[in-house]
Amino acid sequence: MHHTIDLPSLLVRNCEWIVTQNARREVMHKGSILVEDGVIRQVGNVSGSADKEVDGSGKIALPGLINAHTHLSMTLFRGYADDMLLQDWLAKKIWPLEAKLSNEDCYSGALLGAVEMIRSGTTSFVDMYFHMEDVARAVAKSGLRGFLSYGIIDLFDTAKSSRERANVQKFYEYVRDLGNPRVRFVIGPHAPYTCSAEMLQWSKGFAEKNNTMIHIHVAETRREQADSQKQHGMRVVEYLDKIGALSKNMLAAHCVWLTKSEVKLLAKSEVKVAHCPVSNMKLASGGVAPLPEMFDAGIPVALGTDGAASNNSLDMFETMKICALIHKAHRWDPTVLPAQKTLDLATIEGARALGVDQEIGSIESGKRGDVILLDANAPNLRPLHGVETVVSDLVYSASSGNLDTTIVDGQVLMENRIVTSLDSAEVCAKAQERATRLVS
Ligand SMILES: [Zn+2]
């Protein structure tokens, strides 16, 4: 990342605990964090002062969480259509509303999602939707770190295909001209069943040429696998492999319905996975993504919420807990996804899946200053038994309600539970107005 703007320095003083997520997964007792020009310079015993100070006493500091798959503007559809079959949900409720979405709706929904993420400790996220220029505008205003993709859908139609390529190019140039280091372009072919082979291949080439991620939905449902068998005579990942679409730049969301040989194919091509356990459970996608097999194959896995219409929150604390629980329940094995591994998925492993683990995902000198603080004195976090249990407490006992402060690039976006980068009440009121108009 090239940061050209001088950012004010920040000192987070005297934290009770610092969960660094560094290579040794070190948890420090009592320490401070100094961020200069957006970059963490010192952790632990800090000498010197800063433009701004935040009191870390009685707080647990951890790296800002990474939501690796969402559709931010879909916050407008939150709670609008629950408890439905996936196909009915899409065809009867979501698609008719999406057809009516204006760019200002998407802007308003993105701001609502941004406020929710700031309040629940997410500092980086990977998005896919429409009207992405407006989402980018909202993200820039919010102070969050966004990896944004325009959702390409060509439905195997060549005329639509060339329009979509033009849309991608337009958004690419918009992000480039925006010149905001926290807003990054990602290419987003929606799925193998909504994009032609040519579009998937073109996306791969575009990603290689411009050094970006490819954000895509893969093997979300059993039906998708059955349709692939019918249409291509092979499974989804086998098809992607055959047409040469798999790539080390690919971040594949869901990957619920995979065989062991498909897991191996993903690993061979160095594909990364964004696991969305809550959405998969709520839409009853069936099955559980084979995370232990992915870990064994060496596939970097990140965690995501998916859009708020199918979750219905963007809360990564909730996602971490549910993720750990579903894999234990599914495998009859409480050791299958320990708290430390689960926190890894939402932080440093998530960063690795996004290809940005040199920049974010841990509290270490040289990383971007993305830090969140939780109130360690909250009743649901007491007693604290010490350094060995802090990570367990974060995954199983904590909730986003314990969040006190959210910092991105050393800039405070929320302090004492008050969002400072956006007007929370105004954002909520506008989103309510937009959503009411949309469904009427
Ligand atoms: Zn999705």
Short mmCIF file of C-alpha atoms and ligand atoms in Angstrom, two decimals:
data_model
loop_
_atom_site.label_atom_id
_atom_site.label_comp_id
_atom_site.label_asym_id
_atom_site.label_seq_id
_atom_site.Cartn_x
_atom_site.Cartn_y
_atom_site.Cartn_z
CA MET A 1 0.00 0.00 0.00
CA HIS A 2 1.27 3.47 -0.82
CA HIS A 3 0.26 6.01 1.76
CA THR A 4 0.93 9.52 0.67
CA ILE A 5 -1.13 11.39 3.26
CA ASP A 6 0.50 12.27 6.58
CA LEU A 7 -1.67 10.77 9.30
CA PRO A 8 -1.64 12.03 12.91
CA SER A 9 0.16 9.66 15.28
CA LEU A 10 -1.67 7.65 17.95
CA LEU A 11 -0.66 6.16 21.27
CA VAL A 12 -2.89 3.49 22.82
CA ARG A 13 -1.56 3.63 26.36
CA ASN A 14 -1.44 0.97 29.03
CA CYS A 15 -3.67 -1.82 27.66
CA GLU A 16 -4.51 -4.61 30.13
CA TRP A 17 -3.84 -7.23 27.44
CA ILE A 18 -2.53 -7.07 23.89
CA VAL A 19 -3.45 -10.09 21.77
CA THR A 20 -0.81 -9.56 19.10
CA GLN A 21 -1.56 -12.46 16.71
CA ASN A 22 2.12 -12.34 15.77
CA ALA A 23 3.95 -15.50 14.62
CA ARG A 24 4.29 -16.69 18.24
CA ARG A 25 0.67 -15.73 19.00
CA GLU A 26 2.02 -13.71 21.88
CA VAL A 27 -0.43 -12.21 24.40
CA MET A 28 1.13 -9.33 26.35
CA HIS A 29 0.05 -8.27 29.82
CA LYS A 30 0.16 -4.46 30.18
CA GLY A 31 1.51 -2.69 27.16
CA SER A 32 1.04 0.21 24.78
CA ILE A 33 0.85 0.59 21.01
CA LEU A 34 2.36 3.49 19.07
CA VAL A 35 1.10 4.18 15.53
CA GLU A 36 2.88 6.73 13.35
CA ASP A 37 1.71 7.74 9.89
CA GLY A 38 -0.75 4.83 9.95
CA VAL A 39 1.91 2.23 10.78
CA ILE A 40 2.50 0.43 14.10
CA ARG A 41 6.00 1.44 15.28
CA GLN A 42 6.18 0.06 18.84
CA VAL A 43 4.27 -2.56 20.84
CA GLY A 44 4.77 -3.22 24.57
CA ASN A 45 7.03 -0.74 26.33
CA VAL A 46 6.56 2.42 24.34
CA SER A 47 8.68 5.51 24.69
CA GLY A 48 7.50 8.83 23.31
CA SER A 49 4.23 10.61 22.77
CA ALA A 50 1.72 11.10 19.97
CA ASP A 51 -0.79 13.56 18.50
CA LYS A 52 -3.63 11.57 20.05
CA GLU A 53 -3.79 9.25 23.05
CA VAL A 54 -6.32 6.56 23.85
CA ASP A 55 -6.51 5.10 27.35
CA GLY A 56 -6.13 1.33 27.08
CA SER A 57 -6.39 0.57 30.79
CA GLY A 58 -8.88 -2.20 31.54
CA LYS A 59 -9.03 -3.00 27.82
CA ILE A 60 -8.07 -5.93 25.63
CA ALA A 61 -6.39 -4.87 22.38
CA LEU A 62 -6.53 -7.13 19.35
CA PRO A 63 -6.04 -6.70 15.61
CA GLY A 64 -9.08 -5.33 13.79
CA LEU A 65 -11.22 -8.21 12.48
CA ILE A 66 -11.40 -9.07 8.77
CA ASN A 67 -14.76 -9.89 7.17
CA ALA A 68 -13.75 -11.73 4.01
CA HIS A 69 -17.13 -11.92 2.30
CA THR A 70 -20.05 -9.53 2.40
CA HIS A 71 -22.46 -7.44 0.36
CA LEU A 72 -22.56 -4.26 2.38
CA SER A 73 -25.51 -2.51 0.75
CA MET A 74 -27.72 -5.54 1.43
CA THR A 75 -28.06 -4.22 4.98
CA LEU A 76 -31.13 -2.48 3.51
CA PHE A 77 -32.74 -5.93 3.15
CA ARG A 78 -31.96 -7.01 6.71
CA GLY A 79 -34.89 -8.91 8.19
CA TYR A 80 -37.04 -8.38 5.12
CA ALA A 81 -37.29 -12.02 4.06
CA ASP A 82 -36.28 -14.67 6.57
CA ASP A 83 -36.99 -18.38 6.90
CA MET A 84 -37.33 -19.04 3.16
CA LEU A 85 -35.85 -21.53 0.71
CA LEU A 86 -32.80 -20.07 -1.05
CA GLN A 87 -34.38 -20.07 -4.53
CA ASP A 88 -37.66 -18.52 -3.28
CA TRP A 89 -35.73 -16.04 -1.18
CA LEU A 90 -33.74 -14.88 -4.21
CA ALA A 91 -36.45 -15.03 -6.87
CA LYS A 92 -39.42 -13.70 -4.89
CA LYS A 93 -37.81 -11.28 -2.47
CA ILE A 94 -34.21 -10.27 -3.18
CA TRP A 95 -33.98 -9.99 -6.97
CA PRO A 96 -37.16 -7.83 -7.35
CA LEU A 97 -35.75 -5.42 -4.75
CA GLU A 98 -32.28 -5.42 -6.29
CA ALA A 99 -33.80 -4.47 -9.64
CA LYS A 100 -35.09 -1.27 -7.98
CA LEU A 101 -31.86 -0.33 -6.17
CA SER A 102 -30.50 3.11 -6.99
CA ASN A 103 -26.95 4.29 -6.46
CA GLU A 104 -28.09 6.38 -3.48
CA ASP A 105 -29.73 3.29 -1.96
CA CYS A 106 -26.41 1.44 -2.23
CA TYR A 107 -24.58 4.39 -0.73
CA SER A 108 -26.98 4.53 2.20
CA GLY A 109 -26.85 0.74 2.75
CA ALA A 110 -23.06 0.79 2.62
CA LEU A 111 -22.91 3.52 5.27
CA LEU A 112 -25.25 1.50 7.49
CA GLY A 113 -23.02 -1.55 7.08
CA ALA A 114 -19.95 0.57 7.79
CA VAL A 115 -21.38 1.86 11.08
CA GLU A 116 -22.31 -1.70 12.06
CA MET A 117 -18.80 -2.97 11.28
CA ILE A 118 -17.10 -0.13 13.14
CA ARG A 119 -19.29 -0.91 16.17
CA SER A 120 -18.52 -4.64 16.01
CA GLY A 121 -14.76 -4.50 15.50
CA THR A 122 -14.38 -5.19 11.79
CA THR A 123 -11.72 -2.96 10.25
CA SER A 124 -11.25 -4.65 6.84
CA PHE A 125 -13.78 -6.34 4.59
CA VAL A 126 -14.20 -7.83 1.13
CA ASP A 127 -17.35 -6.70 -0.66
CA MET A 128 -19.24 -7.54 -3.85
CA TYR A 129 -22.28 -5.70 -5.18
CA PHE A 130 -23.62 -3.15 -7.67
CA HIS A 131 -23.21 0.64 -7.75
CA MET A 132 -19.76 0.05 -6.31
CA GLU A 133 -18.61 3.62 -6.97
CA ASP A 134 -21.13 4.64 -4.31
CA VAL A 135 -19.99 1.87 -1.97
CA ALA A 136 -16.40 3.08 -2.44
CA ARG A 137 -17.52 6.62 -1.60
CA ALA A 138 -19.16 5.36 1.61
CA VAL A 139 -16.11 3.31 2.59
CA ALA A 140 -13.77 6.25 2.02
CA LYS A 141 -15.98 8.39 4.28
CA SER A 142 -16.20 5.71 6.99
CA GLY A 143 -12.45 5.27 7.44
CA LEU A 144 -12.70 1.48 7.05
CA ARG A 145 -10.46 -0.64 4.81
CA GLY A 146 -12.47 -2.07 1.91
CA PHE A 147 -11.58 -4.56 -0.82
CA LEU A 148 -14.36 -3.85 -3.27
CA SER A 149 -15.62 -5.83 -6.23
CA TYR A 150 -18.35 -5.09 -8.73
CA GLY A 151 -20.42 -8.29 -9.00
CA ILE A 152 -20.09 -9.45 -12.62
CA ILE A 153 -23.06 -11.42 -14.00
CA ASP A 154 -23.09 -12.10 -17.76
CA LEU A 155 -25.53 -15.05 -17.79
CA PHE A 156 -23.58 -16.53 -20.75
CA ASP A 157 -24.71 -13.68 -23.01
CA THR A 158 -22.00 -12.05 -25.13
CA ALA A 159 -23.64 -8.61 -25.33
CA LYS A 160 -24.07 -8.54 -21.55
CA SER A 161 -20.53 -9.82 -21.20
CA SER A 162 -19.00 -6.86 -22.98
CA ARG A 163 -21.16 -4.43 -20.94
CA GLU A 164 -19.93 -6.11 -17.75
CA ARG A 165 -16.29 -5.83 -18.83
CA ALA A 166 -16.85 -2.11 -19.40
CA ASN A 167 -18.42 -1.83 -15.91
CA VAL A 168 -15.37 -3.51 -14.38
CA GLN A 169 -12.99 -1.20 -16.22
CA LYS A 170 -15.02 1.83 -15.13
CA PHE A 171 -14.95 0.79 -11.48
CA TYR A 172 -11.24 -0.04 -11.70
CA GLU A 173 -10.54 3.48 -12.94
CA TYR A 174 -12.84 5.00 -10.32
CA VAL A 175 -10.92 3.32 -7.48
CA ARG A 176 -7.57 4.24 -9.04
CA ASP A 177 -8.62 7.90 -9.39
CA LEU A 178 -10.07 7.97 -5.88
CA GLY A 179 -6.47 7.46 -4.74
CA ASN A 180 -7.53 6.31 -1.25
CA PRO A 181 -5.11 3.64 0.03
CA ARG A 182 -7.86 2.11 2.18
CA VAL A 183 -10.16 1.53 -0.80
CA ARG A 184 -8.93 -1.26 -3.05
CA PHE A 185 -10.21 -2.72 -6.27
CA VAL A 186 -10.99 -6.43 -6.50
CA ILE A 187 -12.43 -8.23 -9.53
CA GLY A 188 -15.67 -10.05 -8.73
CA PRO A 189 -17.12 -12.60 -11.17
CA HIS A 190 -20.26 -13.52 -9.18
CA ALA A 191 -20.21 -17.32 -9.62
CA PRO A 192 -19.49 -20.11 -12.11
CA TYR A 193 -23.26 -20.45 -12.71
CA THR A 194 -23.79 -16.75 -13.52
CA CYS A 195 -20.60 -16.09 -15.52
CA SER A 196 -19.41 -17.64 -18.77
CA ALA A 197 -16.10 -19.52 -18.96
CA GLU A 198 -14.76 -16.63 -21.07
CA MET A 199 -15.71 -14.14 -18.34
CA LEU A 200 -14.02 -16.25 -15.65
CA GLN A 201 -10.87 -16.51 -17.77
CA TRP A 202 -10.94 -12.80 -18.53
CA SER A 203 -11.31 -12.04 -14.81
CA LYS A 204 -8.28 -14.18 -14.04
CA GLY A 205 -6.23 -12.32 -16.64
CA PHE A 206 -7.43 -8.96 -15.32
CA ALA A 207 -6.43 -9.95 -11.78
CA GLU A 208 -2.96 -11.06 -12.91
CA LYS A 209 -2.38 -7.95 -14.96
CA ASN A 210 -3.52 -5.57 -12.22
CA ASN A 211 -2.37 -7.60 -9.21
CA THR A 212 -5.80 -7.91 -7.56
CA MET A 213 -7.85 -10.61 -5.89
CA ILE A 214 -10.63 -12.52 -7.68
CA HIS A 215 -13.70 -12.59 -5.42
CA ILE A 216 -16.23 -15.29 -6.38
CA HIS A 217 -18.94 -17.57 -4.90
CA VAL A 218 -18.09 -21.28 -5.26
CA ALA A 219 -20.05 -24.44 -4.36
CA GLU A 220 -22.48 -22.77 -1.96
CA THR A 221 -25.25 -25.32 -2.39
CA ARG A 222 -25.76 -28.96 -3.27
CA ARG A 223 -27.99 -27.85 -6.12
CA GLU A 224 -25.07 -25.89 -7.62
CA GLN A 225 -23.06 -29.12 -7.72
CA ALA A 226 -25.98 -31.08 -9.25
CA ASP A 227 -26.47 -28.39 -11.92
CA SER A 228 -22.76 -28.44 -12.70
CA GLN A 229 -22.87 -32.20 -13.18
CA LYS A 230 -25.81 -31.79 -15.56
CA GLN A 231 -24.36 -28.86 -17.49
CA HIS A 232 -20.65 -29.71 -17.61
CA GLY A 233 -20.55 -33.39 -16.64
CA MET A 234 -18.28 -32.55 -13.72
CA ARG A 235 -18.23 -30.88 -10.32
CA VAL A 236 -17.88 -27.11 -9.89
CA VAL A 237 -14.20 -26.99 -8.92
CA GLU A 238 -13.30 -29.60 -11.57
CA TYR A 239 -15.00 -27.33 -14.11
CA LEU A 240 -13.14 -24.23 -12.88
CA ASP A 241 -9.90 -26.20 -13.11
CA LYS A 242 -10.68 -27.46 -16.60
CA ILE A 243 -11.36 -24.00 -18.01
CA GLY A 244 -8.22 -22.67 -16.31
CA ALA A 245 -10.07 -20.26 -14.03
CA LEU A 246 -8.48 -21.28 -10.72
CA SER A 247 -5.81 -18.91 -9.50
CA LYS A 248 -3.66 -18.05 -6.52
CA ASN A 249 -5.44 -14.67 -6.59
CA MET A 250 -8.85 -16.32 -6.08
CA LEU A 251 -10.81 -15.86 -2.86
CA ALA A 252 -13.67 -18.36 -3.13
CA ALA A 253 -16.62 -17.68 -0.84
CA HIS A 254 -18.57 -20.54 0.77
CA CYS A 255 -16.99 -23.74 -0.67
CA VAL A 256 -19.51 -25.77 1.34
CA TRP A 257 -20.11 -28.64 -1.06
CA LEU A 258 -16.64 -29.91 -1.94
CA THR A 259 -15.25 -33.40 -2.33
CA LYS A 260 -11.77 -34.18 -1.04
CA SER A 261 -10.48 -34.13 -4.60
CA GLU A 262 -11.96 -30.66 -5.13
CA VAL A 263 -10.20 -29.49 -1.96
CA LYS A 264 -6.95 -30.83 -3.45
CA LEU A 265 -7.59 -28.99 -6.72
CA LEU A 266 -8.11 -25.71 -4.84
CA ALA A 267 -4.90 -26.30 -2.87
CA LYS A 268 -2.93 -27.14 -6.01
CA SER A 269 -3.94 -23.81 -7.59
CA GLU A 270 -3.35 -21.95 -4.28
CA VAL A 271 -6.97 -20.77 -4.11
CA LYS A 272 -8.10 -19.15 -0.83
CA VAL A 273 -11.46 -19.69 0.87
CA ALA A 274 -13.88 -17.29 2.61
CA HIS A 275 -15.93 -19.41 5.00
CA CYS A 276 -19.40 -18.04 5.89
CA PRO A 277 -20.85 -20.40 8.52
CA VAL A 278 -23.78 -18.23 9.67
CA SER A 279 -25.12 -17.57 6.18
CA ASN A 280 -24.72 -21.24 5.25
CA MET A 281 -26.71 -22.26 8.33
CA LYS A 282 -29.42 -19.64 7.90
CA LEU A 283 -30.03 -20.42 4.22
CA ALA A 284 -29.79 -24.11 5.08
CA SER A 285 -27.17 -24.62 2.38
CA GLY A 286 -26.79 -28.02 4.05
CA GLY A 287 -23.54 -29.69 4.88
CA VAL A 288 -20.66 -27.88 6.56
CA ALA A 289 -17.65 -26.57 4.67
CA PRO A 290 -14.78 -29.07 5.11
CA LEU A 291 -12.44 -26.79 7.05
CA PRO A 292 -10.26 -29.51 8.61
CA GLU A 293 -9.58 -30.92 5.14
CA MET A 294 -8.81 -27.42 3.84
CA PHE A 295 -6.37 -26.86 6.74
CA ASP A 296 -4.69 -30.22 6.02
CA ALA A 297 -4.33 -29.23 2.36
CA GLY A 298 -2.76 -25.90 3.39
CA ILE A 299 -5.54 -23.69 2.02
CA PRO A 300 -5.64 -20.25 3.69
CA VAL A 301 -9.15 -19.78 5.10
CA ALA A 302 -10.77 -16.49 6.05
CA LEU A 303 -14.11 -15.84 7.77
CA GLY A 304 -17.02 -13.87 6.38
CA THR A 305 -20.58 -12.95 7.30
CA ASP A 306 -22.05 -12.78 3.78
CA GLY A 307 -24.66 -10.06 3.23
CA ALA A 308 -26.93 -8.90 6.04
CA ALA A 309 -29.94 -10.31 4.19
CA SER A 310 -28.75 -13.85 4.85
CA ASN A 311 -27.10 -13.60 8.26
CA ASN A 312 -28.59 -11.06 9.41
CA SER A 313 -25.71 -9.22 11.01
CA LEU A 314 -22.17 -8.25 10.05
CA ASP A 315 -20.91 -9.24 13.50
CA MET A 316 -17.57 -11.06 13.35
CA PHE A 317 -17.56 -11.91 17.07
CA GLU A 318 -20.79 -13.83 16.56
CA THR A 319 -19.33 -15.39 13.40
CA MET A 320 -16.18 -16.57 15.24
CA LYS A 321 -18.19 -18.27 17.97
CA ILE A 322 -20.65 -19.93 15.61
CA CYS A 323 -17.78 -21.04 13.37
CA ALA A 324 -15.98 -22.76 16.25
CA LEU A 325 -19.21 -24.37 17.46
CA ILE A 326 -20.55 -25.71 14.18
CA HIS A 327 -17.33 -27.53 13.35
CA LYS A 328 -17.17 -29.09 16.81
CA ALA A 329 -20.82 -30.15 16.59
CA HIS A 330 -20.43 -31.44 13.06
CA ARG A 331 -17.30 -33.54 13.73
CA TRP A 332 -18.19 -34.59 17.31
CA ASP A 333 -14.79 -33.21 18.23
CA PRO A 334 -14.22 -30.21 20.54
CA THR A 335 -10.58 -29.94 19.40
CA VAL A 336 -11.36 -29.57 15.71
CA LEU A 337 -11.44 -25.76 15.67
CA PRO A 338 -9.85 -24.31 18.83
CA ALA A 339 -10.32 -20.69 19.88
CA GLN A 340 -6.82 -19.68 18.75
CA LYS A 341 -7.36 -21.09 15.26
CA THR A 342 -10.78 -19.42 15.05
CA LEU A 343 -9.33 -16.03 15.99
CA ASP A 344 -6.58 -16.64 13.42
CA LEU A 345 -9.20 -17.03 10.68
CA ALA A 346 -10.69 -13.63 11.56
CA THR A 347 -7.29 -11.91 11.74
CA ILE A 348 -3.87 -13.07 10.48
CA GLU A 349 -5.06 -16.11 8.49
CA GLY A 350 -7.81 -13.97 7.00
CA ALA A 351 -5.15 -11.47 5.98
CA ARG A 352 -3.14 -14.30 4.39
CA ALA A 353 -6.23 -15.40 2.44
CA LEU A 354 -6.57 -11.85 1.14
CA GLY A 355 -2.86 -11.74 0.28
CA VAL A 356 -2.27 -8.82 2.68
CA ASP A 357 -0.69 -10.52 5.70
CA GLN A 358 2.37 -8.29 5.32
CA GLU A 359 0.10 -5.30 5.96
CA ILE A 360 -2.70 -6.25 8.36
CA GLY A 361 -3.93 -9.09 10.62
CA SER A 362 -1.65 -8.65 13.66
CA ILE A 363 -0.42 -6.03 16.11
CA GLU A 364 3.26 -5.88 15.16
CA SER A 365 5.75 -3.23 14.30
CA GLY A 366 5.47 -2.46 10.58
CA LYS A 367 1.80 -3.44 10.21
CA ARG A 368 -0.98 -0.93 9.53
CA GLY A 369 -2.46 0.49 12.73
CA ASP A 370 -5.73 -1.49 12.69
CA VAL A 371 -6.56 -2.16 16.35
CA ILE A 372 -9.73 -2.72 18.37
CA LEU A 373 -10.22 -2.43 22.13
CA LEU A 374 -12.68 -4.40 24.24
CA ASP A 375 -13.77 -3.58 27.78
CA ALA A 376 -12.13 -6.31 29.87
CA ASN A 377 -14.21 -5.32 32.90
CA ALA A 378 -17.53 -6.30 31.33
CA PRO A 379 -19.28 -8.96 33.46
CA ASN A 380 -19.32 -11.50 30.60
CA LEU A 381 -15.50 -11.25 30.46
CA ARG A 382 -14.88 -11.78 34.20
CA PRO A 383 -13.16 -13.59 35.73
CA LEU A 384 -10.16 -13.47 33.41
CA HIS A 385 -7.80 -16.32 34.27
CA GLY A 386 -4.74 -14.84 32.63
CA VAL A 387 -2.68 -15.04 29.53
CA GLU A 388 -3.68 -18.61 28.63
CA THR A 389 -7.42 -17.91 28.46
CA VAL A 390 -7.66 -14.44 26.91
CA VAL A 391 -8.09 -15.82 23.39
CA SER A 392 -10.76 -18.31 24.53
CA ASP A 393 -12.56 -15.47 26.27
CA LEU A 394 -12.54 -13.46 23.04
CA VAL A 395 -14.03 -16.28 20.96
CA TYR A 396 -16.50 -17.85 23.39
CA SER A 397 -17.40 -15.20 25.97
CA ALA A 398 -16.99 -11.83 24.28
CA SER A 399 -19.55 -10.12 22.11
CA SER A 400 -19.42 -7.06 19.93
CA GLY A 401 -21.21 -5.28 22.78
CA ASN A 402 -17.88 -5.32 24.64
CA LEU A 403 -16.23 -3.26 21.93
CA ASP A 404 -15.08 0.15 23.06
CA THR A 405 -12.71 1.51 20.42
CA THR A 406 -12.07 0.88 16.72
CA ILE A 407 -8.91 2.15 15.01
CA VAL A 408 -7.89 1.90 11.34
CA ASP A 409 -4.54 3.22 10.10
CA GLY A 410 -4.09 4.76 13.55
CA GLN A 411 -7.25 6.83 13.05
CA VAL A 412 -9.92 6.44 15.73
CA LEU A 413 -13.29 5.55 14.12
CA MET A 414 -15.02 4.80 17.42
CA GLU A 415 -14.08 5.75 20.98
CA ASN A 416 -16.03 4.99 24.18
CA ARG A 417 -18.58 3.26 21.93
CA ILE A 418 -19.25 6.47 20.01
CA VAL A 419 -18.65 6.30 16.27
CA THR A 420 -16.71 9.39 15.30
CA SER A 421 -16.16 8.99 11.55
CA LEU A 422 -19.89 8.82 10.70
CA ASP A 423 -23.10 10.14 12.24
CA SER A 424 -24.63 6.89 13.45
CA ALA A 425 -28.16 8.23 14.04
CA GLU A 426 -28.31 9.99 10.71
CA VAL A 427 -27.01 6.93 8.83
CA CYS A 428 -29.65 4.71 10.48
CA ALA A 429 -32.47 7.17 9.78
CA LYS A 430 -31.52 7.52 6.11
CA ALA A 431 -31.22 3.75 5.66
CA GLN A 432 -34.64 3.30 7.25
CA GLU A 433 -36.12 5.84 4.84
CA ARG A 434 -34.49 4.16 1.81
CA ALA A 435 -35.50 0.65 2.86
CA THR A 436 -39.11 1.69 3.55
CA ARG A 437 -39.34 3.25 0.09
CA LEU A 438 -37.79 0.17 -1.54
CA VAL A 439 -40.23 -2.36 -0.10
CA SER A 440 -43.32 -0.20 -0.54
ZN ZN B 1 -22.27 -13.79 -1.01
#
